[in-house]
Amino acid sequence: MDFPRPLSFALLAFLSVTAGAEERLFVEIVENYCADCHDADSSKGDIDFLSILGEPVSAHAAVWEKAVRQLDARQMPPIGKDRPDGAAYGEVVSLLEKALDAAAAEHPNPGRTDTLRRLNRTEYRNAIRDLLALDIDTTALLPADESSHGFDNVTVGELSPTLLDRYITAAQKISRLAVGSPSRVPAGQTIRVRPDITQEGHVEGLPLGTRGGTLIPQNFPRDGDYEIVIRLARDRNEQIEGLRGKHTLEVLLDGKPVADFAVQPPQNRADQTKVDAHLKTRIPVKAGPHALGVTFRRNGAPLEENLRQPYSAHFNTHRHPRLAPAIYEVSITGPYDSPGAGESPSRKRIFTSALEDENARASEILGALARRAFRRPVAPGDLEGPLGFYRTAREAGEDFEAGIEAALTAILVSREFLFRVEKDPSDLAPGTVYPITDLELASRLSFFLWSSIPDEELLAVAERGELRDPDMLAQQTRRLLADPRATSLVTNFADQWLYLRNLDSITPDGRLFPDFDDNLRQAFRRETEMLFETVLREDRSVLDLLRADFTFLNERLAEHYGIPHIYGDRFRKVALEPESRRGGILRHGSILTVTSYATRTSPVIRGHWILKNLLGTPPPPPPPDVPALEDNTVSASLPMRERLAEHRANPACASCHDVMDPVGFSLEHFDAVGRWRTMEEGRPVDASGGLPDGSEFAGVEGLEQGLLARPEIFVRTLSEKLLTFALGRGVETYDAPAIRGVLRGAKSDDYRFSALILGIVQSPAFTLRTRADVDAEGKSH
């Protein structure tokens, strides 16, 4: 399809507005455009817009999509040059998009996902939970996955021998735990409390009237007695921190006290090596998941004593010492004297057959497990491997359950479980676009919304071939979104999109920010996660992520923000007054902290984060020969704006910093841990800033208004992030028509979260796939 004739006139008119003579105009536009692209196929001078105006749009779709991106973001022409008004921008972008969308409808290109995609660590954990009713800690079993395009489910096409060995070991441990097999010696596990946790207040999930300690979700493999050993936190001199007077330590199982101990200073205060030597007990526990709590009964303290404390953080002897003893670690060993495996949820999920013949019972059990694990109906050949392991165990003298354990291990290390497999039809020519099967669509849907395997209902619908029906697909999508397992979109998608996972590695300088501890760190994360979950669960507009006039606080976070009358560790929804200066994610301590350095704010990092994650137009990486800004060459007494002037003065840096820095400067009223400030280094904070479209404003309010003035930019970026997460590949220029289709559908529904999800799930990129090209060596591409 050719560009419509009015498009050529509109584009030429647009370009003529931006410059003078036509020849100079195109040189300038092409140079400025290509300078921002940094692509091998669009290097400076390689694109001649005049020469492609009359050619079919499909022949140069990638070039025009990049042009649309730059024009829509008002980044072409650059700030400082003559620019058209918003109406001219809108006319040209609209004409280009219509032509591109028409070409895409005539020749769809859904792209191609990898044929084999390994379950990453999060997906593996969730799959085990849903397959075996067993919650495991995969961080102790598997290494972290590498991130690409912002998510850790993208570069998962390979399985190295070392990683395979870790999966085999994990499968053996999981199978033993799920079946409840007896062990030769009692197994032990030690849970260590983070050293920077303040343990002076109540811990959520533990009884009121207690303080400090930890609540441990633990799966006990068999009925029996388990030994609990507790150690208290010590300073570098091996003295118990905060040990003044007598304290009572309690051990609780599922909220019920099972043991208590007295903790007090020894007669010889210099020798505290045995203060916690008696903190051990054996308790009977039924097999299955339980909550083990270890905490102290709260000793009353005068109100004025609490008010006198300058900081809420208490975990370091030399800077902010503990006021009372704290838990260092809890060890769990067992079972001892086990009478049997018991009736755990995992055993109930596995041993579902009542057939008398053991071989038939084993086949029925393994067939049911394999169907869920492989996400498809199983044929007799699929069970040959697991049944072979079962028979080998039985022939070696093991009992029936040991045989099932061996077979279950085989299922958990099989390719069909560890990998999501999407095979090309053999009868199609390379490059042909085809619909994926209903079973493949079911896996795409469940791993997108749950990061886990399909449940029985979704699998049954796919097996009947009904999932491809648009109404059924929408119905199942809404059902999955309403399920508690959709919380994975919060803890997996949002945590990566918003960099919340980075919080665990952030430690602000203790001298500059002495009131920062892990309690505050986790409160930061919880606030942002709860806002995102509210948008998800209440099906609100995704714009509420930016414009919310409420937030979620507990006492610790409210105190940090300076919001009064919030008490206790429980998070609750709080309606905000304008003077609170809190609300959307740009005002959250989590975002403001992960985009700062340990000692100061970083307008550069904050600006880059907004351009990349909210606007979808990240600046290119800096040239390799440009040195980093050295703090020690610039006076630390200068405000941040003046310190960064060095980079903006360098022509090699200015093209990017002139775009990034103004965005980040608008957040300068928030310090490196998200507190509001009006002064910096004795001077009033200058929070004036701007966006790449040339708009100027002051402060976070102006930034939010600038983003909300053109909401489609933010929603498009969020849709692209969701599509990347859903498909496990980066978004390409040929995905732009599908994204625009999502936006058109969502706009009519006030950009509700479900509208975005439904648009993505029903898009060609999600439901179709391109047949691989095969080279002369027979390799697919």
Short mmCIF file of C-alpha atoms in Angstrom, two decimals, residues 189-504:
data_model
loop_
_atom_site.label_atom_id
_atom_site.label_comp_id
_atom_site.label_asym_id
_atom_site.label_seq_id
_atom_site.Cartn_x
_atom_site.Cartn_y
_atom_site.Cartn_z
CA GLN A 189 17.79 -25.46 57.92
CA THR A 190 18.92 -22.11 59.31
CA ILE A 191 17.00 -18.89 58.67
CA ARG A 192 19.00 -15.76 59.35
CA VAL A 193 17.33 -12.41 59.99
CA ARG A 194 18.71 -9.47 58.01
CA PRO A 195 21.14 -7.54 60.22
CA ASP A 196 19.64 -4.13 59.40
CA ILE A 197 16.13 -4.95 60.63
CA THR A 198 14.96 -2.97 63.63
CA GLN A 199 13.27 -5.36 66.06
CA GLU A 200 11.79 -2.87 68.52
CA GLY A 201 8.25 -2.93 67.17
CA HIS A 202 5.50 -5.41 66.39
CA VAL A 203 6.04 -7.78 63.44
CA GLU A 204 3.04 -8.26 61.16
CA GLY A 205 1.57 -11.74 61.55
CA LEU A 206 2.75 -12.20 65.14
CA PRO A 207 0.45 -11.68 68.14
CA LEU A 208 -0.24 -8.22 69.49
CA GLY A 209 1.76 -7.50 72.62
CA THR A 210 4.95 -8.89 71.10
CA ARG A 211 7.90 -7.13 69.53
CA GLY A 212 10.67 -8.06 67.15
CA GLY A 213 11.60 -11.50 65.97
CA THR A 214 10.54 -13.17 62.76
CA LEU A 215 7.70 -15.15 61.20
CA ILE A 216 8.93 -18.07 59.09
CA PRO A 217 6.72 -19.90 56.56
CA GLN A 218 8.04 -23.46 56.74
CA ASN A 219 7.04 -26.72 55.07
CA PHE A 220 7.59 -29.64 57.45
CA PRO A 221 8.10 -32.83 55.37
CA ARG A 222 6.75 -35.43 57.84
CA ASP A 223 4.93 -35.77 61.11
CA GLY A 224 7.39 -35.76 64.00
CA ASP A 225 9.35 -33.71 66.48
CA TYR A 226 11.40 -30.76 65.27
CA GLU A 227 14.14 -28.99 67.20
CA ILE A 228 14.09 -25.20 67.20
CA VAL A 229 17.32 -23.40 68.15
CA ILE A 230 17.48 -19.61 68.47
CA ARG A 231 20.52 -17.34 68.56
CA LEU A 232 20.46 -13.69 69.56
CA ALA A 233 22.13 -10.81 67.75
CA ARG A 234 25.59 -9.87 69.04
CA ASP A 235 27.92 -6.98 68.47
CA ARG A 236 31.53 -7.28 67.34
CA ASN A 237 32.58 -7.93 70.96
CA GLU A 238 30.21 -10.92 71.20
CA GLN A 239 27.95 -9.02 73.59
CA ILE A 240 24.18 -9.48 73.25
CA GLU A 241 22.84 -6.24 71.80
CA GLY A 242 20.26 -4.38 73.90
CA LEU A 243 20.40 -6.86 76.80
CA ARG A 244 19.07 -4.85 79.73
CA GLY A 245 16.80 -6.42 82.28
CA LYS A 246 14.71 -9.55 81.82
CA HIS A 247 12.94 -10.47 78.59
CA THR A 248 10.64 -13.33 77.63
CA LEU A 249 11.15 -15.07 74.29
CA GLU A 250 8.25 -17.00 72.79
CA VAL A 251 8.10 -19.68 70.11
CA LEU A 252 4.78 -19.96 68.28
CA LEU A 253 3.43 -22.43 65.73
CA ASP A 254 0.56 -21.12 63.63
CA GLY A 255 0.03 -18.36 66.18
CA LYS A 256 -0.13 -20.65 69.23
CA PRO A 257 2.64 -20.54 71.88
CA VAL A 258 4.61 -23.78 72.12
CA ALA A 259 7.59 -22.67 74.24
CA ASP A 260 8.93 -19.63 76.10
CA PHE A 261 12.28 -18.70 77.61
CA ALA A 262 13.68 -16.08 79.96
CA VAL A 263 16.51 -13.97 78.56
CA GLN A 264 18.47 -11.85 81.03
CA PRO A 265 22.01 -10.60 81.64
CA PRO A 266 24.37 -13.17 83.23
CA GLN A 267 25.92 -12.57 86.61
CA ASN A 268 29.22 -12.05 84.86
CA ARG A 269 28.18 -9.37 82.41
CA ALA A 270 31.51 -9.57 80.61
CA ASP A 271 30.83 -13.17 79.54
CA GLN A 272 27.65 -13.45 77.49
CA THR A 273 28.60 -16.54 75.48
CA LYS A 274 25.91 -18.69 77.11
CA VAL A 275 23.07 -16.19 77.36
CA ASP A 276 21.21 -17.86 74.48
CA ALA A 277 22.56 -21.40 74.95
CA HIS A 278 19.26 -22.56 76.45
CA LEU A 279 17.09 -21.18 73.64
CA LYS A 280 16.19 -24.53 72.12
CA THR A 281 13.12 -26.74 72.20
CA ARG A 282 11.56 -29.74 70.47
CA ILE A 283 7.97 -29.47 69.34
CA PRO A 284 5.64 -31.95 67.61
CA VAL A 285 4.55 -30.79 64.16
CA LYS A 286 2.20 -32.28 61.59
CA ALA A 287 3.48 -32.55 58.02
CA GLY A 288 2.71 -29.63 55.73
CA PRO A 289 3.03 -25.84 55.67
CA HIS A 290 3.10 -23.97 58.98
CA ALA A 291 4.05 -20.53 60.27
CA LEU A 292 6.81 -20.62 62.89
CA GLY A 293 7.09 -17.46 64.93
CA VAL A 294 9.90 -16.38 67.26
CA THR A 295 9.35 -13.14 69.14
CA PHE A 296 9.66 -11.31 72.45
CA ARG A 297 6.86 -10.30 74.76
CA ARG A 298 6.79 -6.55 74.82
CA ASN A 299 8.01 -4.93 78.01
CA GLY A 300 6.22 -1.70 78.78
CA ALA A 301 8.24 1.48 78.30
CA PRO A 302 7.34 5.02 79.35
CA LEU A 303 5.86 7.06 76.52
CA GLU A 304 8.35 9.83 77.06
CA GLU A 305 11.22 7.34 76.68
CA ASN A 306 9.96 6.33 73.26
CA LEU A 307 9.42 9.93 72.23
CA ARG A 308 12.99 10.79 73.25
CA GLN A 309 14.46 8.38 70.68
CA PRO A 310 15.88 10.48 67.83
CA TYR A 311 15.56 7.70 65.23
CA SER A 312 13.28 4.78 64.51
CA ALA A 313 16.16 2.62 63.24
CA HIS A 314 17.96 0.56 65.88
CA PHE A 315 20.30 -2.14 64.62
CA ASN A 316 23.88 -0.86 64.87
CA THR A 317 25.73 -0.68 68.18
CA HIS A 318 27.86 2.31 67.25
CA ARG A 319 25.37 4.46 65.37
CA HIS A 320 21.85 3.49 66.44
CA PRO A 321 22.09 0.73 69.05
CA ARG A 322 19.31 -1.73 69.79
CA LEU A 323 17.12 -0.95 72.76
CA ALA A 324 16.35 -4.63 73.46
CA PRO A 325 17.62 -8.07 72.40
CA ALA A 326 16.98 -9.19 68.83
CA ILE A 327 16.84 -12.50 66.96
CA TYR A 328 19.91 -13.33 64.89
CA GLU A 329 18.95 -16.72 63.44
CA VAL A 330 16.56 -19.63 63.87
CA SER A 331 17.57 -23.23 63.10
CA ILE A 332 15.02 -25.98 62.41
CA THR A 333 16.12 -29.63 62.50
CA GLY A 334 13.99 -32.72 62.09
CA PRO A 335 11.96 -34.76 62.06
CA TYR A 336 12.86 -36.86 65.07
CA ASP A 337 10.84 -39.94 65.98
CA SER A 338 8.63 -39.60 62.91
CA PRO A 339 5.59 -41.92 63.01
CA GLY A 340 4.92 -41.45 59.30
CA ALA A 341 4.60 -39.12 56.36
CA GLY A 342 1.32 -37.64 57.53
CA GLU A 343 -1.28 -35.96 55.33
CA SER A 344 0.35 -32.90 53.81
CA PRO A 345 -1.29 -30.92 50.98
CA SER A 346 1.40 -32.12 48.59
CA ARG A 347 0.71 -35.78 49.36
CA LYS A 348 -3.00 -35.22 48.84
CA ARG A 349 -2.21 -33.63 45.47
CA ILE A 350 0.05 -36.54 44.41
CA PHE A 351 -1.63 -39.69 45.71
CA THR A 352 -5.03 -39.28 44.06
CA SER A 353 -5.53 -42.82 42.74
CA ALA A 354 -7.38 -45.53 44.70
CA LEU A 355 -6.67 -48.40 42.30
CA GLU A 356 -5.56 -51.60 44.02
CA ASP A 357 -3.03 -52.70 41.41
CA GLU A 358 0.17 -50.79 42.17
CA ASN A 359 1.35 -50.51 38.56
CA ALA A 360 -2.04 -49.21 37.43
CA ARG A 361 -2.13 -46.84 40.40
CA ALA A 362 1.34 -45.54 39.54
CA SER A 363 0.30 -44.97 35.90
CA GLU A 364 -2.80 -43.05 36.96
CA ILE A 365 -0.88 -40.90 39.46
CA LEU A 366 1.93 -40.10 37.04
CA GLY A 367 -0.46 -39.50 34.15
CA ALA A 368 -2.35 -36.86 36.15
CA LEU A 369 0.89 -35.18 37.27
CA ALA A 370 2.43 -35.26 33.81
CA ARG A 371 -0.67 -33.71 32.20
CA ARG A 372 -0.47 -30.69 34.49
CA ALA A 373 3.33 -30.52 34.38
CA PHE A 374 3.53 -30.76 30.58
CA ARG A 375 0.52 -28.45 30.10
CA ARG A 376 -1.10 -30.82 27.56
CA PRO A 377 -2.69 -34.26 27.24
CA VAL A 378 -0.15 -37.04 27.67
CA ALA A 379 0.28 -40.07 25.44
CA PRO A 380 1.48 -43.50 26.68
CA GLY A 381 4.94 -42.68 25.35
CA ASP A 382 5.19 -39.63 27.61
CA LEU A 383 5.01 -41.90 30.67
CA GLU A 384 7.64 -44.42 29.58
CA GLY A 385 10.46 -42.44 31.19
CA PRO A 386 8.79 -41.73 34.57
CA LEU A 387 7.41 -45.28 34.77
CA GLY A 388 10.87 -46.61 34.03
CA PHE A 389 12.23 -44.75 37.07
CA TYR A 390 9.32 -46.07 39.12
CA ARG A 391 10.04 -49.68 38.12
CA THR A 392 13.76 -49.30 38.73
CA ALA A 393 13.11 -48.11 42.27
CA ARG A 394 10.68 -50.95 42.92
CA GLU A 395 13.11 -53.54 41.55
CA ALA A 396 15.77 -52.16 43.90
CA GLY A 397 13.53 -52.99 46.85
CA GLU A 398 12.09 -49.53 47.45
CA ASP A 399 8.43 -49.16 48.42
CA PHE A 400 5.62 -47.72 46.28
CA GLU A 401 6.05 -44.13 47.48
CA ALA A 402 9.79 -44.21 46.82
CA GLY A 403 9.02 -45.32 43.28
CA ILE A 404 6.62 -42.41 42.83
CA GLU A 405 9.28 -40.06 44.20
CA ALA A 406 11.79 -41.28 41.60
CA ALA A 407 9.22 -40.92 38.81
CA LEU A 408 8.25 -37.45 40.00
CA THR A 409 11.91 -36.40 39.85
CA ALA A 410 12.00 -37.58 36.23
CA ILE A 411 8.94 -35.45 35.40
CA LEU A 412 10.45 -32.36 37.03
CA VAL A 413 13.66 -32.62 34.99
CA SER A 414 11.96 -33.46 31.69
CA ARG A 415 12.13 -31.04 28.80
CA GLU A 416 8.34 -30.85 28.66
CA PHE A 417 8.22 -29.42 32.19
CA LEU A 418 11.34 -27.28 32.28
CA PHE A 419 10.67 -25.69 28.90
CA ARG A 420 7.69 -24.05 27.28
CA VAL A 421 7.66 -25.56 23.81
CA GLU A 422 6.12 -23.90 20.74
CA LYS A 423 6.69 -25.99 17.60
CA ASP A 424 6.32 -24.78 14.03
CA PRO A 425 3.86 -26.72 11.85
CA SER A 426 5.88 -28.82 9.42
CA ASP A 427 3.63 -28.10 6.43
CA LEU A 428 4.12 -24.32 6.36
CA ALA A 429 6.63 -22.37 4.32
CA PRO A 430 9.24 -20.32 6.21
CA GLY A 431 7.98 -16.85 7.09
CA THR A 432 4.33 -17.92 7.14
CA VAL A 433 2.19 -16.42 9.90
CA TYR A 434 0.09 -19.00 11.72
CA PRO A 435 -2.07 -19.18 14.88
CA ILE A 436 -0.52 -20.97 17.83
CA THR A 437 -2.42 -23.95 19.22
CA ASP A 438 -4.99 -23.61 21.98
CA LEU A 439 -2.65 -25.41 24.39
CA GLU A 440 0.22 -23.06 23.55
CA LEU A 441 -2.17 -20.14 23.98
CA ALA A 442 -3.20 -21.47 27.41
CA SER A 443 0.44 -21.59 28.51
CA ARG A 444 1.10 -18.09 27.19
CA LEU A 445 -1.91 -16.80 29.09
CA SER A 446 -1.17 -18.48 32.43
CA PHE A 447 2.54 -17.65 32.40
CA PHE A 448 1.70 -14.04 31.51
CA LEU A 449 -0.85 -13.48 34.28
CA TRP A 450 0.26 -16.04 36.89
CA SER A 451 3.89 -16.78 35.98
CA SER A 452 2.78 -20.38 36.37
CA ILE A 453 1.18 -23.36 34.65
CA PRO A 454 -2.47 -23.44 33.49
CA ASP A 455 -5.01 -24.66 36.03
CA GLU A 456 -7.47 -27.48 35.36
CA GLU A 457 -10.21 -25.27 33.91
CA LEU A 458 -7.92 -23.41 31.50
CA LEU A 459 -6.26 -26.65 30.42
CA ALA A 460 -9.63 -28.33 29.83
CA VAL A 461 -10.87 -25.40 27.70
CA ALA A 462 -7.70 -25.57 25.61
CA GLU A 463 -7.97 -29.32 25.21
CA ARG A 464 -11.49 -28.88 23.80
CA GLY A 465 -10.16 -26.32 21.29
CA GLU A 466 -12.37 -23.53 22.66
CA LEU A 467 -9.79 -21.08 23.97
CA ARG A 468 -9.23 -19.42 20.60
CA ASP A 469 -12.81 -18.17 20.56
CA PRO A 470 -12.54 -14.43 21.38
CA ASP A 471 -15.35 -14.51 23.94
CA MET A 472 -13.87 -17.56 25.69
CA LEU A 473 -10.39 -16.06 25.64
CA ALA A 474 -11.71 -12.87 27.23
CA GLN A 475 -13.67 -14.87 29.81
CA GLN A 476 -10.65 -16.91 30.82
CA THR A 477 -8.45 -13.82 30.91
CA ARG A 478 -10.80 -12.09 33.32
CA ARG A 479 -11.02 -15.24 35.44
CA LEU A 480 -7.25 -15.48 35.70
CA LEU A 481 -6.98 -11.78 36.56
CA ALA A 482 -9.48 -12.24 39.41
CA ASP A 483 -7.55 -15.19 40.84
CA PRO A 484 -5.15 -14.56 43.76
CA ARG A 485 -2.34 -15.97 41.63
CA ALA A 486 -2.54 -12.84 39.46
CA THR A 487 -0.60 -11.18 42.29
CA SER A 488 2.40 -12.37 40.31
CA LEU A 489 1.80 -9.36 38.05
CA VAL A 490 2.63 -7.28 41.13
CA THR A 491 5.56 -9.21 42.58
CA ASN A 492 7.05 -10.30 39.26
CA PHE A 493 6.09 -7.83 36.53
CA ALA A 494 5.75 -4.57 38.51
CA ASP A 495 8.75 -5.31 40.73
CA GLN A 496 10.93 -5.55 37.63
CA TRP A 497 9.32 -2.76 35.61
CA LEU A 498 9.59 -0.27 38.49
CA TYR A 499 13.00 -1.55 39.75
CA LEU A 500 11.56 -2.56 43.12
CA ARG A 501 13.82 -5.62 43.10
CA ASN A 502 16.77 -3.24 43.28
CA LEU A 503 15.69 -2.06 46.72
CA ASP A 504 17.33 -5.05 48.42
#
